[in-house]
């Protein structure tokens, strides 16, 4: 039985979206001819315009990656002291706070959304707190309304890491229209990518101008440099790959939507495995397919399932384990109150999820999980 379920080639958690080379070569030829390689050239301008519309945001600025974008966002808001954030995220979220010379304060997460728990934020606010940095984990949005109420009450800025939430919407509003600034990542592993890349969105015209200054060394014009900016510019090759990838976005999303539904349908019969539900008023970003493993009813732990899946050539990923608060470099930050995130961190597993995954492969992955359960 087991041998017949083993994949003959490795099945990874994701595969990059790759546009047709002909289209890419066409745009590279254009770029070679006009000799504009960076500094907000025509590919850059056109991608920025397309994404502003697609993401339903007021202002959008492209960056060379999401991490530099996030650091620029924190700098542009002129924050001081402490930033309350979640430990259940990719390292870049918390590292960015350090790079912006601020102190991260860890807040526990909500068991359903897996995002920062607004009910626990207030008790962490001190006179040093200047902002809340939430992450729309797996594209399921933070409780933006509750966070907004707290931010107004204590006069805090709100930044969102929407690296997983490309095209996510709440009640038809682009996810990037909430908070002061939202960061997107267009890294190769994300559904929409520019090889490496990122963006910031905001609603405020003056802030938008500041972000663009931070992106380009603080250069206002040929003779005036007004702030200590960084080089955050997306180049023309990155931009044109993005423009080509946009052509495949709807196809990729539709394929993922079908795979998503199939997973949900096949996994609901396996006790001990639960999926993350997306609220009805939210548009799914389809970035990941996470499951939660309940050791008692499933029969083995997430770690055991993760290791056993490898025997079948299935390479799932433990996003996000370990928690950021458990990194060696963040041991001096208090995390004794982090309990829900620890529980989730020990039970979450992201299954292979990308448009080219075949239905029978999804079926096989679910059969393997079922078989592992029987054997446990
Ligand atoms: C991918 C990712 C980032 C970092 O983005 P880069 O573009 O790789 O710098 C930040 N936060 C989260 C949650 C991510 O998944």
Short mmCIF file of N, CA and C and ligand atoms in Angstrom, two decimals, residues 65-68 70 89-90 92-93 135 161 163-164 183-187 189-190 196-198 288 320, ligand 1:
data_model
loop_
_atom_site.label_atom_id
_atom_site.label_comp_id
_atom_site.label_asym_id
_atom_site.label_seq_id
_atom_site.Cartn_x
_atom_site.Cartn_y
_atom_site.Cartn_z
N UNK A 65 12.17 44.69 -2.79
CA UNK A 65 11.66 43.51 -2.08
C UNK A 65 10.76 43.98 -0.94
N UNK A 66 10.04 43.05 -0.35
CA UNK A 66 9.08 43.40 0.69
C UNK A 66 9.73 43.87 1.98
N UNK A 67 10.89 43.32 2.28
CA UNK A 67 11.56 43.65 3.54
C UNK A 67 12.05 45.10 3.54
N UNK A 68 12.72 45.50 2.45
CA UNK A 68 13.17 46.90 2.34
C UNK A 68 11.94 47.82 2.36
N UNK A 70 9.11 47.32 3.90
CA UNK A 70 8.59 47.41 5.27
C UNK A 70 9.47 48.32 6.14
N UNK A 89 4.85 34.79 12.29
CA UNK A 89 5.08 35.39 10.99
C UNK A 89 6.46 35.00 10.49
N UNK A 90 6.76 35.40 9.26
CA UNK A 90 8.09 35.20 8.70
C UNK A 90 9.05 36.18 9.38
N UNK A 92 11.12 38.31 8.48
CA UNK A 92 11.26 39.67 7.94
C UNK A 92 10.40 40.70 8.68
N UNK A 93 9.23 40.29 9.14
CA UNK A 93 8.33 41.23 9.82
C UNK A 93 9.02 41.82 11.05
N UNK A 135 0.06 41.22 10.69
CA UNK A 135 0.34 40.42 9.49
C UNK A 135 -0.95 39.70 9.10
N UNK A 161 1.54 43.87 7.20
CA UNK A 161 2.35 43.03 6.33
C UNK A 161 1.36 42.15 5.57
N UNK A 163 2.16 40.36 2.87
CA UNK A 163 2.97 39.51 1.97
C UNK A 163 2.19 38.29 1.50
N UNK A 164 1.24 37.83 2.32
CA UNK A 164 0.43 36.66 1.93
C UNK A 164 -0.90 37.06 1.33
N UNK A 183 2.29 46.59 3.32
CA UNK A 183 3.41 46.07 2.53
C UNK A 183 2.99 44.80 1.81
N UNK A 184 3.41 44.70 0.54
CA UNK A 184 3.22 43.48 -0.24
C UNK A 184 4.60 42.92 -0.59
N UNK A 185 4.69 41.62 -0.72
CA UNK A 185 5.92 41.01 -1.21
C UNK A 185 5.65 40.34 -2.55
N UNK A 186 6.58 40.54 -3.48
CA UNK A 186 6.49 39.87 -4.78
C UNK A 186 7.67 38.93 -4.97
N UNK A 187 8.04 38.26 -3.89
CA UNK A 187 9.11 37.28 -3.95
C UNK A 187 8.66 36.08 -4.80
N UNK A 189 8.37 33.07 -4.41
CA UNK A 189 7.50 32.04 -3.82
C UNK A 189 6.06 32.53 -3.63
N UNK A 190 5.83 33.82 -3.86
CA UNK A 190 4.47 34.34 -3.68
C UNK A 190 3.65 34.11 -4.96
N UNK A 196 12.13 38.98 -7.32
CA UNK A 196 12.14 39.57 -5.98
C UNK A 196 11.40 40.88 -6.15
N UNK A 197 10.71 41.31 -5.12
CA UNK A 197 10.04 42.59 -5.25
C UNK A 197 9.05 42.81 -4.14
N UNK A 198 8.51 44.03 -4.11
CA UNK A 198 7.52 44.34 -3.08
C UNK A 198 6.87 45.67 -3.40
N UNK A 288 -1.44 30.22 0.37
CA UNK A 288 -1.03 28.96 1.01
C UNK A 288 -2.23 28.08 1.29
N UNK A 320 4.22 28.92 10.68
CA UNK A 320 5.48 29.50 11.03
C UNK A 320 6.00 28.86 12.29
C1 LIG B 1 7.68 36.79 2.04
C2 LIG B 1 7.39 37.50 3.29
C3 LIG B 1 8.04 38.69 3.66
C4 LIG B 1 9.29 39.18 2.99
O1 LIG B 1 9.18 39.57 1.72
P1 LIG B 1 10.47 39.67 0.79
O2 LIG B 1 9.88 40.26 -0.46
O3 LIG B 1 11.00 38.29 0.59
O4 LIG B 1 11.47 40.57 1.42
C5 LIG B 1 7.61 39.38 4.78
N1 LIG B 1 6.60 38.93 5.53
C6 LIG B 1 5.97 37.77 5.25
C7 LIG B 1 4.85 37.33 6.13
C8 LIG B 1 6.36 37.01 4.14
O5 LIG B 1 5.75 35.85 3.89
#
